[in-house]
Coordinates of N, CA and C in Angstrom, one line a residue:
M1 N 28.6 23.9 -19.2 CA 28.6 23.4 -17.8 C 29.4 24.4 -16.9
H2 N 28.9 24.5 -15.7 CA 29.6 25.4 -14.7 C 31.1 25.0 -14.7
A3 N 31.9 26.0 -14.6 CA 33.4 25.8 -14.8 C 33.9 24.9 -13.6
R4 N 33.3 25.0 -12.4 CA 33.8 24.2 -11.3 C 33.4 22.7 -11.4
L5 N 32.6 22.4 -12.4 CA 32.1 21.1 -12.6 C 32.5 20.4 -13.9
D6 N 33.5 21.0 -14.5 CA 33.9 20.5 -15.8 C 34.6 19.1 -15.6
H7 N 35.1 18.8 -14.4 CA 35.8 17.5 -14.2 C 34.8 16.4 -13.9
V8 N 33.6 16.7 -13.6 CA 32.6 15.6 -13.2 C 32.2 14.7 -14.3
R9 N 32.5 13.4 -14.1 CA 32.1 12.4 -15.1 C 31.1 11.4 -14.5
N10 N 30.9 11.5 -13.2 CA 30.0 10.5 -12.5 C 29.0 11.4 -11.6
W11 N 27.7 11.2 -11.9 CA 26.8 12.0 -11.1 C 26.0 11.1 -10.2
I12 N 26.2 11.2 -8.9 CA 25.6 10.2 -7.9 C 24.6 11.0 -7.1
F13 N 23.4 10.4 -7.0 CA 22.3 11.0 -6.3 C 21.7 10.1 -5.2
D14 N 21.5 10.8 -4.1 CA 20.6 10.1 -3.1 C 19.2 10.1 -3.6
L15 N 18.3 9.4 -3.0 CA 16.9 9.3 -3.4 C 16.0 10.1 -2.6
D16 N 15.6 9.6 -1.4 CA 14.6 10.3 -0.6 C 14.9 11.7 -0.3
N17 N 14.0 12.6 -0.5 CA 14.1 14.0 -0.2 C 15.2 14.7 -1.0
T18 N 15.7 14.1 -2.0 CA 16.7 14.7 -2.9 C 16.2 14.8 -4.3
L19 N 15.6 13.7 -4.8 CA 15.0 13.7 -6.1 C 13.6 14.1 -6.2
Y20 N 13.0 14.3 -5.0 CA 11.6 14.8 -4.9 C 11.6 15.7 -3.7
P21 N 10.7 16.7 -3.6 CA 10.7 17.7 -2.5 C 10.4 17.1 -1.2
H22 N 11.0 17.6 -0.2 CA 10.7 17.3 1.2 C 9.3 17.5 1.5
G23 N 8.7 18.5 0.9 CA 7.3 18.8 1.1 C 6.3 17.7 0.7
A24 N 6.8 16.8 -0.1 CA 5.9 15.6 -0.4 C 5.7 14.7 0.8
R25 N 6.5 14.8 1.8 CA 6.4 14.2 3.1 C 6.3 12.6 2.9
L26 N 6.9 12.1 1.9 CA 6.8 10.7 1.6 C 7.6 9.9 2.7
F27 N 8.8 10.4 3.1 CA 9.6 9.6 4.0 C 8.9 9.6 5.4
E28 N 8.0 10.6 5.7 CA 7.3 10.6 6.9 C 6.5 9.3 7.1
Q29 N 6.0 8.8 5.9 CA 5.2 7.5 6.0 C 6.2 6.4 6.4
V30 N 7.4 6.4 5.8 CA 8.4 5.3 6.1 C 8.7 5.4 7.6
D31 N 9.0 6.7 8.0 CA 9.4 6.9 9.4 C 8.3 6.3 10.4
R32 N 7.1 6.6 10.1 CA 6.0 6.0 10.9 C 5.9 4.5 10.9
R33 N 6.2 3.9 9.8 CA 6.2 2.5 9.7 C 7.4 1.9 10.4
I34 N 8.5 2.6 10.4 CA 9.6 2.1 11.2 C 9.3 2.1 12.7
T35 N 8.7 3.2 13.1 CA 8.3 3.2 14.6 C 7.3 2.1 14.9
D36 N 6.3 1.9 14.0 CA 5.3 0.8 14.2 C 6.1 -0.5 14.3
Y37 N 7.0 -0.7 13.4 CA 7.7 -2.0 13.4 C 8.5 -2.2 14.7
I38 N 9.2 -1.2 15.2 CA 9.9 -1.3 16.4 C 9.0 -1.5 17.6
A39 N 7.8 -0.8 17.6 CA 6.9 -1.0 18.7 C 6.4 -2.5 18.8
R40 N 6.2 -3.1 17.6 CA 5.7 -4.5 17.6 C 6.9 -5.4 18.0
F41 N 8.1 -5.1 17.5 CA 9.2 -6.0 17.7 C 9.6 -6.1 19.2
F42 N 9.7 -4.9 19.8 CA 10.1 -4.8 21.2 C 8.9 -4.9 22.2
K43 N 7.7 -4.8 21.6 CA 6.5 -4.8 22.5 C 6.5 -3.6 23.4
V44 N 6.8 -2.4 22.9 CA 6.8 -1.1 23.6 C 5.8 -0.2 23.0
D45 N 5.6 0.9 23.7 CA 4.7 1.9 23.2 C 5.4 2.8 22.1
H46 N 4.7 3.6 21.4 CA 5.3 4.3 20.3 C 6.3 5.4 20.7
A47 N 6.2 5.9 21.9 CA 7.1 6.9 22.4 C 8.5 6.2 22.6
E48 N 8.5 5.1 23.2 CA 9.7 4.3 23.4 C 10.3 3.8 22.1
A49 N 9.4 3.4 21.2 CA 9.9 2.9 19.9 C 10.6 4.0 19.2
Y50 N 10.0 5.2 19.2 CA 10.6 6.3 18.5 C 12.0 6.6 19.1
K51 N 12.2 6.5 20.4 CA 13.5 6.7 21.0 C 14.5 5.7 20.5
I52 N 14.1 4.4 20.5 CA 15.0 3.4 20.0 C 15.4 3.6 18.5
Q53 N 14.3 3.9 17.7 CA 14.5 4.2 16.3 C 15.6 5.2 16.0
K54 N 15.4 6.4 16.7 CA 16.3 7.5 16.4 C 17.7 7.3 17.1
G55 N 17.7 6.5 18.1 CA 19.0 6.2 18.7 C 19.9 5.4 17.7
Y56 N 19.3 4.4 17.1 CA 20.0 3.6 16.0 C 20.4 4.5 14.9
F57 N 19.5 5.4 14.5 CA 19.7 6.2 13.3 C 21.0 7.1 13.5
H58 N 21.1 7.7 14.7 CA 22.2 8.6 15.0 C 23.5 7.8 15.3
T59 N 23.4 6.6 15.8 CA 24.7 5.9 16.1 C 25.1 5.0 15.1
R60 N 24.2 4.5 14.2 CA 24.6 3.5 13.2 C 24.2 3.9 11.8
G61 N 23.7 5.0 11.6 CA 23.4 5.5 10.2 C 21.9 5.2 9.8
T62 N 21.4 4.0 10.1 CA 20.0 3.6 9.9 C 19.5 2.8 11.0
T63 N 18.2 2.8 11.2 CA 17.6 1.9 12.2 C 17.9 0.5 11.9
L64 N 17.8 0.1 10.6 CA 18.1 -1.3 10.2 C 19.4 -1.8 10.7
S65 N 20.4 -1.0 10.6 CA 21.8 -1.4 11.0 C 21.8 -1.8 12.4
G66 N 21.2 -1.0 13.3 CA 21.1 -1.4 14.7 C 20.3 -2.6 15.0
L67 N 19.2 -2.8 14.3 CA 18.3 -4.0 14.5 C 19.0 -5.2 14.0
M68 N 19.8 -5.1 12.9 CA 20.5 -6.3 12.4 C 21.7 -6.7 13.3
A69 N 22.4 -5.7 13.8 CA 23.6 -5.9 14.6 C 23.3 -6.4 15.9
E70 N 22.2 -5.9 16.5 CA 21.9 -6.3 17.9 C 20.8 -7.3 18.1
H71 N 20.0 -7.5 17.0 CA 18.8 -8.3 17.2 C 18.6 -9.3 16.0
G72 N 19.5 -9.3 15.1 CA 19.4 -10.3 14.0 C 18.2 -10.1 13.1
V73 N 17.7 -8.9 12.9 CA 16.5 -8.7 12.1 C 16.8 -9.0 10.6
D74 N 15.9 -9.6 9.9 CA 16.1 -9.9 8.5 C 15.9 -8.7 7.7
P75 N 16.9 -8.2 7.0 CA 16.8 -6.9 6.3 C 15.7 -6.9 5.2
Y76 N 15.5 -8.0 4.5 CA 14.5 -8.1 3.4 C 13.1 -8.0 4.0
E77 N 12.8 -8.7 5.1 CA 11.5 -8.6 5.7 C 11.3 -7.2 6.3
Y78 N 12.3 -6.7 6.9 CA 12.1 -5.3 7.5 C 11.8 -4.3 6.4
L79 N 12.6 -4.3 5.4 CA 12.5 -3.2 4.3 C 11.2 -3.4 3.6
A80 N 10.7 -4.6 3.3 CA 9.4 -4.8 2.7 C 8.3 -4.2 3.5
D81 N 8.5 -4.3 4.8 CA 7.4 -3.8 5.7 C 7.4 -2.3 5.8
V82 N 8.6 -1.7 6.0 CA 8.6 -0.2 6.2 C 8.5 0.6 4.9
H83 N 8.7 -0.1 3.8 CA 8.5 0.6 2.5 C 7.2 0.4 1.9
D84 N 6.3 -0.2 2.6 CA 4.9 -0.5 2.0 C 4.1 0.8 2.3
I85 N 4.3 1.8 1.4 CA 3.7 3.1 1.6 C 3.0 3.5 0.3
E86 N 2.1 4.5 0.4 CA 1.4 5.1 -0.7 C 2.3 6.1 -1.3
M87 N 2.4 6.1 -2.7 CA 3.3 7.1 -3.4 C 2.5 8.0 -4.3
D88 N 1.2 8.1 -4.1 CA 0.4 8.9 -5.0 C 0.7 10.3 -5.0
V89 N 1.4 10.8 -3.9 CA 1.8 12.2 -3.8 C 2.8 12.6 -4.7
L90 N 3.6 11.6 -5.3 CA 4.7 11.9 -6.2 C 4.1 12.1 -7.6
E91 N 4.7 13.1 -8.3 CA 4.3 13.3 -9.7 C 5.5 13.3 -10.6
E92 N 5.2 13.0 -11.9 CA 6.3 13.0 -12.9 C 7.0 14.3 -13.0
N93 N 8.3 14.3 -13.0 CA 9.1 15.5 -13.1 C 9.9 15.6 -14.4
A94 N 9.2 16.0 -15.5 CA 9.9 15.9 -16.8 C 11.1 16.9 -16.9
P95 N 11.0 18.1 -16.2 CA 12.2 18.9 -16.3 C 13.4 18.3 -15.6
L96 N 13.2 17.5 -14.5 CA 14.3 16.9 -13.9 C 14.9 15.8 -14.8
A97 N 14.0 15.0 -15.3 CA 14.4 13.9 -16.2 C 15.2 14.5 -17.4
A98 N 14.8 15.6 -17.9 CA 15.5 16.2 -19.1 C 16.9 16.7 -18.6
A99 N 17.0 17.3 -17.5 CA 18.3 17.8 -17.0 C 19.2 16.6 -16.7
I100 N 18.8 15.6 -16.1 CA 19.7 14.4 -15.8 C 20.1 13.8 -17.1
A101 N 19.3 13.8 -18.1 CA 19.6 13.2 -19.4 C 20.7 14.0 -20.1
R102 N 20.8 15.3 -19.8 CA 21.8 16.2 -20.4 C 23.2 16.1 -19.7
L103 N 23.2 15.6 -18.5 CA 24.5 15.5 -17.8 C 25.4 14.6 -18.5
P104 N 26.7 15.1 -18.7 CA 27.7 14.2 -19.3 C 28.2 13.2 -18.4
G105 N 28.2 11.9 -18.8 CA 28.8 10.9 -18.0 C 27.8 9.9 -17.4
R106 N 28.1 9.3 -16.4 CA 27.3 8.2 -15.7 C 26.5 8.8 -14.6
K107 N 25.3 8.2 -14.4 CA 24.4 8.6 -13.4 C 23.9 7.4 -12.5
I108 N 24.1 7.5 -11.2 CA 23.9 6.4 -10.3 C 23.1 6.9 -9.1
I109 N 22.1 6.0 -8.6 CA 21.5 6.3 -7.4 C 22.2 5.6 -6.2
F110 N 22.4 6.3 -5.1 CA 23.1 5.8 -4.0 C 22.2 6.1 -2.8
T111 N 21.6 5.0 -2.3 CA 20.5 5.1 -1.3 C 20.7 4.1 -0.1
N112 N 20.2 4.5 1.0 CA 20.2 3.6 2.2 C 18.9 2.8 2.2
A113 N 18.1 3.0 1.2 CA 16.9 2.2 1.0 C 17.2 1.0 0.2
D114 N 16.2 0.2 -0.3 CA 16.5 -0.9 -1.2 C 16.1 -0.6 -2.6
A115 N 16.5 -1.4 -3.6 CA 16.3 -1.2 -5.0 C 14.8 -1.2 -5.4
P116 N 14.0 -2.2 -4.9 CA 12.6 -2.2 -5.2 C 11.9 -0.9 -4.9
Y117 N 12.1 -0.4 -3.7 CA 11.5 0.8 -3.2 C 12.0 2.0 -4.1
A118 N 13.3 2.0 -4.3 CA 13.9 3.1 -5.2 C 13.3 3.1 -6.6
G119 N 13.1 1.9 -7.1 CA 12.6 1.7 -8.5 C 11.2 2.3 -8.6
K120 N 10.4 2.0 -7.6 CA 9.0 2.6 -7.6 C 9.0 4.1 -7.6
I121 N 9.8 4.7 -6.7 CA 9.9 6.1 -6.7 C 10.4 6.7 -8.0
L122 N 11.4 6.1 -8.6 CA 11.9 6.7 -9.8 C 10.9 6.5 -10.9
S123 N 10.1 5.5 -10.9 CA 9.1 5.3 -11.9 C 8.0 6.4 -11.8
K124 N 7.6 6.7 -10.5 CA 6.6 7.7 -10.3 C 7.1 9.1 -10.7
L125 N 8.4 9.3 -10.6 CA 9.0 10.6 -11.0 C 9.3 10.7 -12.5
G126 N 9.1 9.6 -13.2 CA 9.5 9.6 -14.6 C 10.9 9.5 -14.8
L127 N 11.6 8.9 -13.9 CA 13.1 8.8 -13.9 C 13.5 7.3 -14.0
G128 N 12.6 6.4 -14.4 CA 12.9 5.0 -14.5 C 14.0 4.6 -15.4
E129 N 14.3 5.4 -16.4 CA 15.3 5.1 -17.4 C 16.5 6.1 -17.3
S130 N 16.5 6.9 -16.2 CA 17.5 8.0 -16.1 C 18.9 7.5 -15.5
F131 N 18.9 6.4 -14.8 CA 20.1 6.0 -14.1 C 20.6 4.6 -14.5
E132 N 21.9 4.6 -14.5 CA 22.6 3.3 -14.9 C 22.4 2.2 -13.9
A133 N 22.3 2.6 -12.6 CA 22.2 1.6 -11.5 C 21.6 2.2 -10.3
I134 N 21.1 1.4 -9.4 CA 20.7 1.8 -8.0 C 21.6 1.0 -7.1
H135 N 22.5 1.7 -6.4 CA 23.4 1.1 -5.4 C 22.7 1.3 -4.0
D136 N 22.1 0.2 -3.6 CA 21.2 0.2 -2.4 C 21.9 -0.3 -1.1
V137 N 21.2 -0.5 0.0 CA 21.7 -0.9 1.2 C 22.2 -2.3 1.2
H138 N 21.6 -3.2 0.3 CA 22.1 -4.5 0.2 C 23.5 -4.5 -0.5
A139 N 23.6 -3.7 -1.6 CA 24.9 -3.7 -2.3 C 26.0 -3.1 -1.4
A140 N 25.6 -2.3 -0.5 CA 26.6 -1.7 0.4 C 26.9 -2.6 1.6
H141 N 26.4 -3.8 1.6 CA 26.7 -4.8 2.6 C 26.2 -4.3 4.0
Y142 N 25.1 -3.6 3.9 CA 24.4 -3.1 5.1 C 25.3 -2.1 6.0
R143 N 26.2 -1.5 5.3 CA 27.0 -0.4 5.9 C 26.5 0.9 5.3
P144 N 25.5 1.5 5.8 CA 24.8 2.6 5.2 C 25.6 3.9 5.3
K145 N 25.3 4.9 4.4 CA 25.8 6.2 4.6 C 25.4 6.7 6.0
P146 N 26.3 7.4 6.7 CA 27.6 8.0 6.3 C 28.8 7.1 6.6
A147 N 28.6 5.8 6.8 CA 29.8 4.9 7.0 C 30.8 5.0 5.8
P148 N 32.0 5.3 6.1 CA 33.0 5.4 5.0 C 33.0 4.2 4.0
E149 N 32.8 3.0 4.6 CA 32.8 1.8 3.8 C 31.8 1.8 2.7
A150 N 30.6 2.5 2.9 CA 29.6 2.6 2.0 C 30.0 3.2 0.7
Y151 N 30.8 4.3 0.8 CA 31.3 5.1 -0.3 C 32.4 4.3 -1.1
Q152 N 33.2 3.5 -0.3 CA 34.2 2.7 -1.0 C 33.5 1.6 -1.8
H153 N 32.5 1.0 -1.2 CA 31.7 -0.1 -1.9 C 31.2 0.5 -3.2
L154 N 30.6 1.6 -3.1 CA 30.1 2.3 -4.3 C 31.1 2.4 -5.4
C155 N 32.2 3.0 -5.1 CA 33.3 3.3 -6.0 C 33.9 2.0 -6.6
D156 N 34.0 1.0 -5.7 CA 34.6 -0.3 -6.2 C 33.6 -1.0 -7.1
A157 N 32.3 -0.9 -6.8 CA 31.3 -1.6 -7.6 C 31.2 -1.1 -9.0
Y158 N 31.4 0.2 -9.2 CA 31.3 0.8 -10.6 C 32.5 1.4 -11.1
G159 N 33.7 1.1 -10.5 CA 34.9 1.6 -11.0 C 34.9 3.1 -11.1
L160 N 34.4 3.8 -10.0 CA 34.3 5.3 -10.0 C 35.6 5.9 -9.5
D161 N 36.1 6.9 -10.1 CA 37.1 7.8 -9.6 C 36.5 8.9 -8.8
P162 N 36.6 8.9 -7.4 CA 36.0 10.0 -6.6 C 36.3 11.4 -7.1
A163 N 37.5 11.6 -7.6 CA 37.9 12.9 -8.1 C 37.1 13.4 -9.3
E164 N 36.4 12.4 -9.9 CA 35.6 12.8 -11.1 C 34.1 12.6 -10.8
S165 N 33.8 12.6 -9.5 CA 32.4 12.3 -9.1 C 31.8 13.4 -8.3
L166 N 30.5 13.6 -8.5 CA 29.7 14.5 -7.7 C 28.6 13.7 -6.9
F167 N 28.4 14.0 -5.7 CA 27.4 13.3 -4.9 C 26.5 14.3 -4.3
A168 N 25.1 14.1 -4.5 CA 24.1 15.0 -4.0 C 23.3 14.3 -3.0
D169 N 23.0 14.9 -1.8 CA 22.2 14.3 -0.8 C 21.5 15.4 0.0
D170 N 20.4 15.1 0.6 CA 19.7 16.1 1.4 C 20.2 16.1 2.9
M171 N 21.0 15.1 3.3 CA 21.6 15.0 4.6 C 23.0 15.5 4.5
A172 N 23.3 16.6 5.0 CA 24.7 17.2 4.9 C 25.7 16.2 5.5
R173 N 25.3 15.5 6.6 CA 26.3 14.6 7.2 C 26.7 13.5 6.3
N174 N 25.9 13.1 5.3 CA 26.3 12.1 4.3 C 27.3 12.6 3.3
L175 N 27.5 13.9 3.2 CA 28.4 14.4 2.3 C 29.8 14.4 2.7
K176 N 30.0 14.5 4.1 CA 31.4 14.6 4.6 C 32.3 13.4 4.2
P177 N 31.9 12.1 4.3 CA 32.7 11.0 3.8 C 33.0 11.1 2.3
A178 N 32.0 11.6 1.5 CA 32.2 11.7 0.1 C 33.3 12.7 -0.2
K179 N 33.3 13.8 0.5 CA 34.3 14.9 0.3 C 35.7 14.4 0.8
Q180 N 35.7 13.6 1.8 CA 37.0 13.1 2.3 C 37.7 12.2 1.3
I181 N 37.0 11.5 0.4 CA 37.6 10.7 -0.6 C 37.8 11.4 -1.9
G182 N 37.4 12.7 -1.9 CA 37.7 13.5 -3.1 C 36.5 13.8 -4.0
M183 N 35.3 13.5 -3.6 CA 34.1 13.8 -4.4 C 33.7 15.3 -4.2
T184 N 33.1 15.8 -5.3 CA 32.5 17.1 -5.2 C 31.1 16.9 -4.6
T185 N 30.7 17.8 -3.7 CA 29.4 17.6 -2.9 C 28.4 18.6 -3.2
L186 N 27.1 18.2 -3.2 CA 26.0 19.1 -3.4 C 25.0 18.8 -2.3
W187 N 24.7 19.7 -1.4 CA 23.7 19.6 -0.4 C 22.4 20.1 -0.9
V188 N 21.4 19.3 -0.9 CA 20.0 19.7 -1.2 C 19.3 20.1 0.1
D189 N 19.5 21.3 0.5 CA 19.0 21.9 1.7 C 17.6 22.3 1.6
N190 N 16.7 21.3 1.7 CA 15.3 21.5 1.5 C 14.4 21.4 2.8
G191 N 15.1 21.3 4.0 CA 14.4 21.3 5.2 C 14.3 19.9 5.8
S192 N 14.7 18.9 5.1 CA 14.6 17.5 5.6 C 15.5 17.2 6.7
E193 N 16.7 17.9 6.8 CA 17.7 17.6 7.8 C 17.4 18.5 9.0
Q194 N 16.9 17.9 10.1 CA 16.5 18.7 11.3 C 17.5 18.4 12.4
G195 N 17.9 19.4 13.1 CA 18.8 19.3 14.3 C 20.2 18.9 14.0
E196 N 20.6 19.0 12.8 CA 22.0 18.7 12.5 C 22.8 20.0 12.2
G197 N 23.6 20.5 13.2 CA 24.3 21.7 13.0 C 25.8 21.4 12.7
G198 N 26.6 22.4 13.1 CA 28.0 22.3 12.9 C 28.6 22.8 11.6
E199 N 29.9 22.7 11.5 CA 30.6 23.2 10.3 C 30.2 22.3 9.1
R200 N 30.1 23.0 7.9 CA 29.8 22.3 6.7 C 30.8 22.7 5.6
D201 N 32.1 22.7 6.0 CA 33.1 23.1 5.0 C 33.3 22.0 4.0
F202 N 32.7 20.9 4.1 CA 32.8 19.8 3.2 C 31.7 19.9 2.1
V203 N 30.9 20.9 2.2 CA 29.8 21.1 1.2 C 30.3 22.1 0.1
D204 N 30.4 21.6 -1.2 CA 30.8 22.5 -2.2 C 29.7 23.3 -2.8
F205 N 28.5 22.8 -3.0 CA 27.4 23.5 -3.6 C 26.2 23.2 -2.7
T206 N 25.3 24.2 -2.7 CA 24.0 24.1 -1.9 C 22.9 24.5 -2.8
T207 N 21.8 23.8 -2.7 CA 20.5 24.2 -3.4 C 19.3 23.8 -2.6
R208 N 18.2 24.4 -2.9 CA 17.0 24.0 -2.3 C 16.1 23.2 -3.3
D209 N 16.5 23.2 -4.5 CA 15.8 22.5 -5.6 C 16.7 21.9 -6.6
I210 N 16.8 20.6 -6.6 CA 17.8 19.9 -7.5 C 17.5 20.2 -8.9
T211 N 16.2 20.3 -9.3 CA 15.9 20.5 -10.7 C 16.4 21.8 -11.2
H212 N 16.1 22.9 -10.4 CA 16.6 24.2 -10.8 C 18.1 24.3 -10.9
W213 N 18.8 23.6 -9.9 CA 20.2 23.7 -9.8 C 20.8 23.0 -11.1
L214 N 20.3 21.9 -11.5 CA 20.8 21.2 -12.6 C 20.7 22.0 -13.9
H215 N 19.5 22.6 -14.1 CA 19.3 23.4 -15.2 C 20.2 24.6 -15.2
D216 N 20.4 25.2 -14.0 CA 21.3 26.4 -14.0 C 22.7 26.0 -14.4
I217 N 23.3 24.9 -13.9 CA 24.7 24.6 -14.2 C 24.8 24.2 -15.7
L218 N 23.8 23.6 -16.2 CA 23.8 23.2 -17.6 C 23.7 24.4 -18.6
E219 N 23.2 25.5 -18.1 CA 23.1 26.7 -18.9 C 24.3 27.6 -18.8
E220 N 25.2 27.3 -17.9 CA 26.4 28.1 -17.7 C 27.5 27.5 -18.6
A221 N 27.3 27.5 -19.9 CA 28.3 27.0 -20.8 C 29.1 28.1 -21.3

């Protein structure tokens, strides 16, 4: 194991655009369905719906959080709708499954999506048996990343010591709260994060491919 990672006992992974390539463009389907949902809900055109959608995303972490707080939207109904997408573009990733299996300690998914959606993606990737648990938006009490409460809920739920944990996410902004509580951070910089600049001194490691990175650190024994 890479010397700087000898302390890691808990391996925490985001889902979308982290465990599969951004080039799969899977989340674009979700994004379009969110816009469609908002257009129907507010009875506005798609341009206005997109503005509302991204406004909630930037101010509240997810569109769902804004819709729940301001309009009482049912999270189960909303998530079932926006996650009703085709996943045929995803393929089994045996090298990734093998690398995760070799990691010492616990492995957990930490996602702003819900567990049924995450489970389908993991199954398509051949990772259905790779993780101890999926900590989803329901488990986080609808306080999504990057809200600090989301990370505390995660640690409390599984008895995790942040100082012994690594968190990987494709959105750099989601790594800052993790670093603040003592986690080691890995940014999967694969192009999915657009228009987010600024300092990133809270990022410990950066990769464009999670599979290659995991194999590299496991070979540095």
